[in-house]
């Protein structure tokens, strides 16, 4: 610590009301995917407000990266918990998701209700091209950071081949990659380097808020949290099954997306191929073009990108409403999907939170995560191929030159001229609308 830092007193601990205002604001400005969301929290909580130290923040981030689920939302949940206990964690985690939930619900309705209107159809047609460019850009961005050795390149290639050619289940690929990373780290550690992407910045730190000692982990606490979260998790799902039928779309969504919530290591792009494989190809709940539109809409809203699953739940139930109106069925499907997607995040964070401050480098866990990250690159590449194949060769059988041209232009705009995702999506949507109106 610098001499200047020693002369500055730590700021007072924030009140719950003060933190509440920040978490509410964060929910509305958290654009930019996990990287942008984490950067906002770091700037506001560590640098500007000094509520947490740099080391504490980075330990918490590394912990959240090991959990299934969206790491940015889980990080917000942990930070809220560390500042104000369970109510702080629940507040931060819920407010991180709530704005995007309502916005996406409205956009989902517009997509389904206005699909026959030319200009609305054109907007979503243009988004298709943007989504191809965004996913290809994600492959490049994540691959350049994750594939640091020939072994990791080979692992990414194997993952791509397994899911694209042999249709191997995403969960199996994930488990195999973790095992390869763990064993490889023991045998040839230079080929499976532990991730250092979230290490210290090296900058001098000013003193931060002096926090009260956190709760200690105990068997009683573990059992209590597990029982409460499991009851809250499954009670609505069972209620929907009881009221709407065990074979009905809403109960089936609750089951499927509960399963998906357990395999979302690697973020939304990693789990989307699994969701698409099941909901489009196996269950037939929605079409491939609808899946692509959902990803485009989720990119335009604040909050975690995994909110695309809410769109899937809405569309699937809208198209299989039973004796409900499409809007009522879709809304219920969206709410069930969102509930089972995010409630497990609170279970994982609250169980592991007491261990964060004592978390030290664990090479076995770190190299397993390295293997998973490499495999995720291959899985996301499969997603890019899957989207592009269906978008450029639609049911008509004719190659779509408009989508190809706009996708290339969108990719160049983001990669060469560093145009942001939101302006790119907007421009592609407008081009699609103009094309359809012509």
Short mmCIF file of C-alpha atoms in Angstrom, two decimals:
data_model
loop_
_atom_site.label_atom_id
_atom_site.label_comp_id
_atom_site.label_asym_id
_atom_site.label_seq_id
_atom_site.Cartn_x
_atom_site.Cartn_y
_atom_site.Cartn_z
CA UNK A 1 0.00 0.00 0.00
CA UNK A 2 1.33 3.46 -0.91
CA UNK A 3 1.99 6.17 1.73
CA UNK A 4 -0.95 8.12 0.27
CA UNK A 5 -3.28 5.15 0.81
CA UNK A 6 -2.24 4.88 4.48
CA UNK A 7 -3.33 8.48 5.14
CA UNK A 8 -6.84 7.93 3.74
CA UNK A 9 -9.41 6.48 6.08
CA UNK A 10 -11.72 3.66 4.93
CA UNK A 11 -15.19 4.78 3.83
CA UNK A 12 -18.16 3.93 6.06
CA UNK A 13 -20.04 0.72 5.35
CA UNK A 14 -22.99 1.34 3.01
CA UNK A 15 -26.48 1.17 4.42
CA UNK A 16 -28.94 -1.32 2.96
CA UNK A 17 -30.89 1.57 1.38
CA UNK A 18 -27.71 2.89 -0.27
CA UNK A 19 -26.85 -0.54 -1.63
CA UNK A 20 -30.45 -1.03 -2.80
CA UNK A 21 -30.20 2.10 -4.96
CA UNK A 22 -27.00 0.81 -6.53
CA UNK A 23 -28.36 -2.68 -7.28
CA UNK A 24 -31.50 -1.16 -8.81
CA UNK A 25 -29.38 1.09 -11.03
CA UNK A 26 -27.09 -1.81 -12.00
CA UNK A 27 -30.05 -3.85 -13.24
CA UNK A 28 -30.85 -1.16 -15.83
CA UNK A 29 -27.31 -0.39 -17.04
CA UNK A 30 -25.76 -3.87 -17.13
CA UNK A 31 -25.28 -4.12 -20.89
CA UNK A 32 -22.24 -5.62 -22.58
CA UNK A 33 -22.47 -9.26 -21.51
CA UNK A 34 -20.59 -10.68 -18.52
CA UNK A 35 -17.35 -8.84 -19.32
CA UNK A 36 -19.10 -5.47 -19.39
CA UNK A 37 -21.23 -6.26 -16.33
CA UNK A 38 -18.24 -7.39 -14.27
CA UNK A 39 -16.30 -4.29 -15.36
CA UNK A 40 -19.16 -2.04 -14.19
CA UNK A 41 -19.28 -3.75 -10.78
CA UNK A 42 -15.50 -3.54 -10.40
CA UNK A 43 -15.44 0.15 -11.25
CA UNK A 44 -18.35 1.02 -8.97
CA UNK A 45 -17.76 -1.30 -6.00
CA UNK A 46 -13.95 -1.55 -5.86
CA UNK A 47 -12.66 1.64 -7.44
CA UNK A 48 -15.34 4.28 -6.85
CA UNK A 49 -17.20 3.27 -3.70
CA UNK A 50 -14.47 1.05 -2.14
CA UNK A 51 -17.00 -1.34 -0.65
CA UNK A 52 -14.68 -4.31 -1.30
CA UNK A 53 -10.95 -4.77 -1.82
CA UNK A 54 -9.43 -5.81 -5.13
CA UNK A 55 -8.35 -9.22 -3.77
CA UNK A 56 -11.75 -9.90 -2.26
CA UNK A 57 -13.53 -8.99 -5.50
CA UNK A 58 -11.25 -11.21 -7.60
CA UNK A 59 -11.55 -14.18 -5.25
CA UNK A 60 -15.32 -13.82 -5.47
CA UNK A 61 -15.18 -13.65 -9.27
CA UNK A 62 -13.01 -16.76 -9.54
CA UNK A 63 -15.44 -18.58 -7.24
CA UNK A 64 -18.44 -17.58 -9.38
CA UNK A 65 -16.70 -18.73 -12.56
CA UNK A 66 -16.61 -22.27 -11.14
CA UNK A 67 -20.38 -22.35 -10.57
CA UNK A 68 -23.10 -23.26 -13.06
CA UNK A 69 -25.05 -20.19 -14.06
CA UNK A 70 -24.34 -16.60 -15.17
CA UNK A 71 -21.22 -15.49 -13.31
CA UNK A 72 -22.06 -11.77 -13.37
CA UNK A 73 -25.44 -12.30 -11.69
CA UNK A 74 -23.87 -14.68 -9.18
CA UNK A 75 -21.10 -12.16 -8.46
CA UNK A 76 -23.72 -9.48 -7.76
CA UNK A 77 -25.51 -11.94 -5.46
CA UNK A 78 -22.31 -12.68 -3.54
CA UNK A 79 -21.39 -9.00 -3.21
CA UNK A 80 -24.87 -8.18 -1.92
CA UNK A 81 -24.62 -11.09 0.56
CA UNK A 82 -21.21 -9.99 1.82
CA UNK A 83 -22.44 -6.45 2.43
CA UNK A 84 -25.87 -7.15 3.96
CA UNK A 85 -26.30 -10.89 4.44
CA UNK A 86 -29.08 -12.95 2.87
CA UNK A 87 -31.41 -10.01 2.18
CA UNK A 88 -28.57 -8.17 0.46
CA UNK A 89 -27.74 -11.19 -1.71
CA UNK A 90 -31.37 -11.76 -2.68
CA UNK A 91 -31.85 -8.05 -3.44
CA UNK A 92 -28.74 -7.82 -5.63
CA UNK A 93 -29.43 -11.07 -7.48
CA UNK A 94 -33.10 -10.33 -8.15
CA UNK A 95 -32.59 -6.71 -9.25
CA UNK A 96 -29.83 -7.81 -11.62
CA UNK A 97 -32.41 -9.89 -13.53
CA UNK A 98 -35.74 -8.12 -13.01
CA UNK A 99 -35.49 -5.26 -15.57
CA UNK A 100 -34.41 -7.60 -18.38
CA UNK A 101 -37.19 -10.04 -17.45
CA UNK A 102 -39.92 -7.44 -17.99
CA UNK A 103 -38.30 -5.93 -21.09
CA UNK A 104 -37.80 -9.33 -22.73
CA UNK A 105 -41.35 -10.36 -21.84
CA UNK A 106 -42.67 -7.38 -23.81
CA UNK A 107 -40.33 -8.04 -26.75
CA UNK A 108 -41.33 -11.73 -26.79
CA UNK A 109 -44.99 -10.74 -27.03
CA UNK A 110 -44.21 -8.31 -29.86
CA UNK A 111 -42.30 -11.04 -31.70
CA UNK A 112 -45.12 -13.58 -31.48
CA UNK A 113 -48.11 -11.23 -31.87
CA UNK A 114 -46.59 -9.10 -34.63
CA UNK A 115 -44.95 -11.83 -36.68
CA UNK A 116 -47.35 -11.29 -39.61
CA UNK A 117 -46.71 -7.54 -39.80
CA UNK A 118 -44.17 -6.81 -42.53
CA UNK A 119 -42.07 -4.23 -40.69
CA UNK A 120 -41.97 -6.30 -37.47
CA UNK A 121 -41.03 -9.40 -39.44
CA UNK A 122 -38.30 -7.38 -41.13
CA UNK A 123 -36.83 -6.24 -37.81
CA UNK A 124 -36.39 -9.81 -36.64
CA UNK A 125 -35.14 -10.90 -40.07
CA UNK A 126 -32.34 -8.35 -39.79
CA UNK A 127 -31.52 -9.55 -36.28
CA UNK A 128 -30.80 -13.00 -37.73
CA UNK A 129 -27.80 -11.64 -39.61
CA UNK A 130 -26.55 -9.77 -36.55
CA UNK A 131 -26.74 -12.91 -34.39
CA UNK A 132 -24.48 -14.81 -36.81
CA UNK A 133 -21.88 -12.04 -36.60
CA UNK A 134 -22.15 -11.81 -32.80
CA UNK A 135 -21.63 -15.55 -32.27
CA UNK A 136 -18.68 -15.70 -34.70
CA UNK A 137 -17.19 -12.72 -32.87
CA UNK A 138 -17.67 -14.54 -29.56
CA UNK A 139 -15.77 -17.57 -30.91
CA UNK A 140 -12.86 -15.33 -31.87
CA UNK A 141 -12.87 -13.39 -28.60
CA UNK A 142 -13.12 -16.37 -26.26
CA UNK A 143 -10.80 -18.55 -28.35
CA UNK A 144 -8.03 -15.96 -28.38
CA UNK A 145 -8.07 -15.89 -24.57
CA UNK A 146 -8.68 -19.56 -23.82
CA UNK A 147 -6.61 -21.54 -26.34
CA UNK A 148 -3.10 -20.97 -25.05
CA UNK A 149 -1.51 -24.30 -26.02
CA UNK A 150 -1.74 -26.95 -28.78
CA UNK A 151 -3.49 -29.30 -26.34
CA UNK A 152 -6.23 -26.76 -25.71
CA UNK A 153 -6.66 -26.18 -29.45
CA UNK A 154 -7.00 -29.96 -29.87
CA UNK A 155 -9.54 -30.14 -27.02
CA UNK A 156 -11.62 -27.38 -28.64
CA UNK A 157 -11.48 -29.28 -31.96
CA UNK A 158 -12.58 -32.52 -30.30
CA UNK A 159 -15.48 -30.75 -28.57
CA UNK A 160 -16.62 -29.24 -31.88
CA UNK A 161 -16.41 -32.60 -33.67
CA UNK A 162 -18.24 -34.38 -30.86
CA UNK A 163 -21.24 -32.05 -30.83
CA UNK A 164 -21.37 -31.07 -34.53
CA UNK A 165 -20.69 -34.45 -36.15
CA UNK A 166 -21.64 -37.04 -33.53
CA UNK A 167 -24.33 -35.03 -31.65
CA UNK A 168 -22.77 -35.89 -28.29
CA UNK A 169 -24.67 -34.39 -25.35
CA UNK A 170 -23.26 -31.09 -24.08
CA UNK A 171 -23.14 -32.33 -20.48
CA UNK A 172 -20.94 -35.29 -21.45
CA UNK A 173 -18.58 -32.97 -23.35
CA UNK A 174 -18.37 -30.70 -20.31
CA UNK A 175 -17.55 -33.55 -17.91
CA UNK A 176 -14.97 -35.06 -20.27
CA UNK A 177 -13.27 -31.68 -20.75
CA UNK A 178 -13.08 -31.13 -16.98
CA UNK A 179 -11.51 -34.57 -16.53
CA UNK A 180 -9.01 -33.98 -19.34
CA UNK A 181 -8.11 -30.59 -17.89
CA UNK A 182 -7.65 -32.02 -14.40
CA UNK A 183 -5.50 -34.99 -15.52
CA UNK A 184 -3.63 -32.92 -18.10
CA UNK A 185 -2.77 -30.33 -15.47
CA UNK A 186 -1.14 -33.07 -13.39
CA UNK A 187 0.80 -34.67 -16.26
CA UNK A 188 1.69 -31.73 -18.55
CA UNK A 189 0.86 -28.55 -16.61
CA UNK A 190 2.41 -26.32 -19.29
CA UNK A 191 -0.27 -27.48 -21.74
CA UNK A 192 -3.12 -26.76 -19.31
CA UNK A 193 -2.19 -23.45 -17.68
CA UNK A 194 -4.43 -22.35 -14.83
CA UNK A 195 -6.42 -19.28 -15.84
CA UNK A 196 -4.91 -15.99 -14.70
CA UNK A 197 -7.37 -13.73 -16.44
CA UNK A 198 -8.68 -12.38 -13.16
CA UNK A 199 -5.49 -11.82 -11.25
CA UNK A 200 -4.34 -8.69 -9.46
CA UNK A 201 -4.19 -5.49 -11.38
CA UNK A 202 -0.95 -4.44 -9.72
CA UNK A 203 -2.29 -0.96 -8.97
CA UNK A 204 -2.01 0.60 -5.53
CA UNK A 205 -5.19 0.22 -3.50
CA UNK A 206 -6.97 2.71 -1.31
CA UNK A 207 -8.43 1.37 1.93
CA UNK A 208 -11.91 -0.10 1.53
CA UNK A 209 -14.88 -0.59 3.83
CA UNK A 210 -14.07 -2.65 6.93
CA UNK A 211 -16.59 -5.48 6.72
CA UNK A 212 -17.93 -7.52 9.59
CA UNK A 213 -16.66 -11.12 9.72
CA UNK A 214 -18.81 -13.27 7.48
CA UNK A 215 -20.85 -16.22 8.64
CA UNK A 216 -18.98 -19.49 9.01
CA UNK A 217 -20.00 -22.57 7.08
CA UNK A 218 -21.66 -25.29 9.16
CA UNK A 219 -23.65 -28.44 8.60
CA UNK A 220 -26.77 -26.82 10.06
CA UNK A 221 -26.46 -23.79 7.79
CA UNK A 222 -25.80 -25.96 4.73
CA UNK A 223 -28.83 -28.16 5.39
CA UNK A 224 -31.07 -25.15 6.11
CA UNK A 225 -30.12 -23.29 2.90
CA UNK A 226 -30.36 -26.45 0.79
CA UNK A 227 -33.83 -27.36 2.07
CA UNK A 228 -35.20 -23.80 1.71
CA UNK A 229 -33.81 -23.35 -1.82
CA UNK A 230 -34.93 -26.79 -3.02
CA UNK A 231 -38.46 -26.20 -1.72
CA UNK A 232 -38.61 -22.77 -3.38
CA UNK A 233 -37.11 -24.21 -6.56
CA UNK A 234 -39.48 -27.14 -7.00
CA UNK A 235 -42.72 -25.99 -5.36
CA UNK A 236 -43.85 -23.81 -8.31
CA UNK A 237 -42.82 -26.53 -10.79
CA UNK A 238 -44.86 -29.17 -8.95
CA UNK A 239 -47.78 -26.74 -8.58
CA UNK A 240 -47.78 -26.13 -12.34
CA UNK A 241 -47.69 -29.88 -12.94
CA UNK A 242 -50.59 -30.44 -10.56
CA UNK A 243 -52.71 -27.64 -12.05
CA UNK A 244 -51.75 -27.86 -15.73
CA UNK A 245 -50.90 -31.55 -16.10
CA UNK A 246 -47.66 -33.51 -15.74
CA UNK A 247 -47.30 -33.85 -19.51
CA UNK A 248 -48.20 -30.20 -20.10
CA UNK A 249 -45.71 -27.76 -21.58
CA UNK A 250 -45.20 -25.76 -18.37
CA UNK A 251 -44.21 -28.71 -16.18
CA UNK A 252 -41.96 -30.05 -18.94
CA UNK A 253 -40.30 -26.63 -19.21
CA UNK A 254 -39.74 -26.61 -15.46
CA UNK A 255 -38.02 -29.99 -15.65
CA UNK A 256 -35.90 -29.22 -18.70
CA UNK A 257 -34.71 -25.76 -17.70
CA UNK A 258 -33.93 -26.99 -14.18
CA UNK A 259 -31.58 -29.47 -15.82
CA UNK A 260 -30.15 -26.77 -18.08
CA UNK A 261 -29.46 -24.57 -15.03
CA UNK A 262 -27.00 -27.19 -13.77
CA UNK A 263 -24.86 -27.22 -16.93
CA UNK A 264 -24.48 -23.51 -17.71
CA UNK A 265 -20.75 -23.39 -16.94
CA UNK A 266 -19.26 -21.26 -19.70
CA UNK A 267 -22.17 -18.87 -20.05
CA UNK A 268 -25.15 -18.59 -22.36
CA UNK A 269 -23.24 -19.24 -25.57
CA UNK A 270 -22.02 -22.55 -24.16
CA UNK A 271 -25.43 -23.85 -23.10
CA UNK A 272 -27.36 -22.58 -26.15
CA UNK A 273 -26.34 -25.52 -28.39
CA UNK A 274 -27.68 -27.91 -25.76
CA UNK A 275 -30.92 -25.95 -25.40
CA UNK A 276 -31.30 -25.70 -29.18
CA UNK A 277 -30.53 -29.39 -29.62
CA UNK A 278 -33.30 -30.33 -27.20
CA UNK A 279 -36.00 -27.68 -27.70
CA UNK A 280 -35.74 -27.40 -31.51
CA UNK A 281 -34.61 -30.83 -32.67
CA UNK A 282 -35.91 -33.18 -29.98
CA UNK A 283 -38.99 -31.55 -28.41
CA UNK A 284 -40.00 -29.40 -31.41
CA UNK A 285 -41.10 -26.58 -29.11
CA UNK A 286 -39.90 -23.81 -31.44
CA UNK A 287 -38.16 -23.27 -34.77
CA UNK A 288 -34.49 -22.49 -35.34
CA UNK A 289 -35.31 -19.00 -36.64
CA UNK A 290 -37.20 -18.31 -33.41
CA UNK A 291 -34.18 -19.40 -31.36
CA UNK A 292 -31.99 -16.98 -33.31
CA UNK A 293 -34.47 -14.15 -32.83
CA UNK A 294 -34.48 -14.83 -29.09
CA UNK A 295 -30.72 -14.49 -28.88
CA UNK A 296 -30.89 -11.23 -30.79
CA UNK A 297 -33.53 -9.87 -28.42
CA UNK A 298 -31.60 -10.99 -25.33
CA UNK A 299 -28.54 -9.13 -26.64
CA UNK A 300 -30.55 -5.88 -26.68
CA UNK A 301 -31.62 -6.01 -23.03
CA UNK A 302 -29.64 -5.37 -19.83
CA UNK A 303 -28.91 -8.29 -17.55
CA UNK A 304 -27.45 -11.75 -18.22
CA UNK A 305 -27.56 -13.14 -21.75
CA UNK A 306 -28.94 -16.40 -20.35
CA UNK A 307 -32.28 -14.53 -20.32
CA UNK A 308 -32.64 -15.93 -23.84
CA UNK A 309 -34.01 -19.03 -22.09
CA UNK A 310 -36.99 -16.97 -20.93
CA UNK A 311 -37.77 -16.20 -24.58
CA UNK A 312 -37.56 -19.92 -25.39
CA UNK A 313 -39.96 -20.69 -22.53
CA UNK A 314 -42.38 -17.98 -23.69
CA UNK A 315 -42.44 -19.06 -27.35
CA UNK A 316 -42.69 -22.78 -26.54
CA UNK A 317 -45.72 -22.22 -24.30
CA UNK A 318 -47.31 -19.68 -26.69
CA UNK A 319 -47.26 -22.33 -29.42
CA UNK A 320 -48.58 -25.05 -27.08
CA UNK A 321 -51.14 -23.14 -24.97
CA UNK A 322 -53.60 -25.92 -24.17
CA UNK A 323 -56.81 -24.35 -22.87
CA UNK A 324 -55.11 -21.03 -22.03
CA UNK A 325 -54.78 -18.05 -24.32
CA UNK A 326 -51.39 -17.91 -26.09
CA UNK A 327 -50.40 -14.79 -24.09
CA UNK A 328 -51.32 -16.35 -20.72
CA UNK A 329 -49.58 -19.62 -21.60
CA UNK A 330 -46.49 -17.79 -22.88
CA UNK A 331 -46.26 -15.56 -19.81
CA UNK A 332 -46.55 -18.53 -17.48
CA UNK A 333 -43.92 -20.40 -19.50
CA UNK A 334 -41.56 -17.42 -19.33
CA UNK A 335 -42.01 -17.08 -15.56
CA UNK A 336 -41.46 -20.81 -14.91
CA UNK A 337 -38.35 -20.80 -17.09
CA UNK A 338 -36.88 -17.70 -15.43
CA UNK A 339 -37.60 -19.06 -11.95
CA UNK A 340 -35.85 -22.41 -12.45
CA UNK A 341 -32.97 -20.79 -14.34
CA UNK A 342 -32.00 -18.32 -11.62
CA UNK A 343 -33.12 -19.78 -8.30
CA UNK A 344 -30.32 -22.43 -8.35
CA UNK A 345 -27.83 -19.55 -8.58
CA UNK A 346 -28.83 -18.40 -5.09
CA UNK A 347 -28.43 -21.94 -3.76
CA UNK A 348 -24.90 -22.27 -5.16
CA UNK A 349 -23.77 -18.81 -4.07
CA UNK A 350 -25.18 -18.97 -0.53
CA UNK A 351 -23.66 -22.42 0.05
CA UNK A 352 -20.22 -21.42 -1.18
CA UNK A 353 -20.09 -17.79 -0.01
CA UNK A 354 -18.47 -18.44 3.40
CA UNK A 355 -15.53 -20.13 1.67
CA UNK A 356 -14.67 -17.30 -0.73
CA UNK A 357 -12.36 -15.26 1.48
CA UNK A 358 -10.32 -18.35 2.33
CA UNK A 359 -10.21 -19.48 -1.29
CA UNK A 360 -6.65 -20.03 -2.41
CA UNK A 361 -5.27 -21.21 -5.74
CA UNK A 362 -6.31 -24.83 -6.25
CA UNK A 363 -4.46 -26.14 -9.30
CA UNK A 364 -6.82 -29.10 -9.80
CA UNK A 365 -9.92 -26.90 -9.99
CA UNK A 366 -8.13 -24.29 -12.07
CA UNK A 367 -6.92 -26.73 -14.74
CA UNK A 368 -10.33 -28.45 -14.87
CA UNK A 369 -11.85 -25.03 -15.57
CA UNK A 370 -9.18 -24.48 -18.26
CA UNK A 371 -10.26 -27.70 -19.97
CA UNK A 372 -13.94 -26.71 -19.77
CA UNK A 373 -13.21 -23.26 -21.23
CA UNK A 374 -11.33 -24.80 -24.18
CA UNK A 375 -14.22 -27.18 -24.88
CA UNK A 376 -16.66 -24.28 -24.69
CA UNK A 377 -14.86 -22.63 -27.62
CA UNK A 378 -15.60 -25.71 -29.74
CA UNK A 379 -19.21 -25.76 -28.56
CA UNK A 380 -19.70 -22.09 -29.43
CA UNK A 381 -18.15 -22.71 -32.88
CA UNK A 382 -20.80 -25.38 -33.35
CA UNK A 383 -23.43 -22.79 -32.44
CA UNK A 384 -22.06 -20.41 -35.09
CA UNK A 385 -22.21 -23.14 -37.75
CA UNK A 386 -25.69 -24.18 -36.62
CA UNK A 387 -27.07 -20.64 -36.77
CA UNK A 388 -25.38 -19.80 -40.07
CA UNK A 389 -26.44 -23.03 -41.76
CA UNK A 390 -30.13 -22.57 -40.95
CA UNK A 391 -30.17 -18.82 -41.60
CA UNK A 392 -28.36 -18.92 -44.95
CA UNK A 393 -30.17 -22.03 -46.23
CA UNK A 394 -33.77 -21.59 -45.01
CA UNK A 395 -36.72 -23.87 -45.73
CA UNK A 396 -37.09 -22.36 -49.23
CA UNK A 397 -33.82 -24.02 -50.22
CA UNK A 398 -32.42 -20.79 -51.70
CA UNK A 399 -29.22 -19.25 -50.39
CA UNK A 400 -30.02 -16.01 -48.53
CA UNK A 401 -27.56 -13.48 -49.93
CA UNK A 402 -29.06 -10.60 -47.94
CA UNK A 403 -28.45 -12.31 -44.58
CA UNK A 404 -24.93 -13.31 -45.68
CA UNK A 405 -24.04 -9.76 -46.74
CA UNK A 406 -25.46 -8.11 -43.62
CA UNK A 407 -23.79 -10.71 -41.35
CA UNK A 408 -20.38 -10.04 -42.94
CA UNK A 409 -20.93 -6.30 -42.65
CA UNK A 410 -21.96 -6.61 -39.00
CA UNK A 411 -18.88 -8.70 -38.20
CA UNK A 412 -16.56 -6.17 -39.90
CA UNK A 413 -18.28 -3.33 -38.02
CA UNK A 414 -17.68 -5.00 -34.65
CA UNK A 415 -14.20 -6.39 -35.29
CA UNK A 416 -12.62 -3.75 -37.53
CA UNK A 417 -14.37 -0.57 -36.42
CA UNK A 418 -15.20 -1.66 -32.83
CA UNK A 419 -18.89 -0.79 -33.14
CA UNK A 420 -20.83 -1.97 -30.08
CA UNK A 421 -23.33 -4.82 -30.05
CA UNK A 422 -26.40 -2.63 -29.47
CA UNK A 423 -25.76 -0.25 -32.44
CA UNK A 424 -24.93 -3.26 -34.63
CA UNK A 425 -28.18 -5.00 -33.70
CA UNK A 426 -30.14 -1.81 -34.32
CA UNK A 427 -28.59 -1.23 -37.75
CA UNK A 428 -29.19 -4.84 -38.84
CA UNK A 429 -32.81 -4.71 -37.64
CA UNK A 430 -33.45 -1.50 -39.62
CA UNK A 431 -31.83 -2.97 -42.74
CA UNK A 432 -34.01 -6.07 -42.40
CA UNK A 433 -37.14 -3.94 -42.04
CA UNK A 434 -36.27 -1.88 -45.14
CA UNK A 435 -35.54 -5.03 -47.13
CA UNK A 436 -38.87 -6.65 -46.23
CA UNK A 437 -40.84 -3.47 -46.93
CA UNK A 438 -39.18 -3.23 -50.36
#
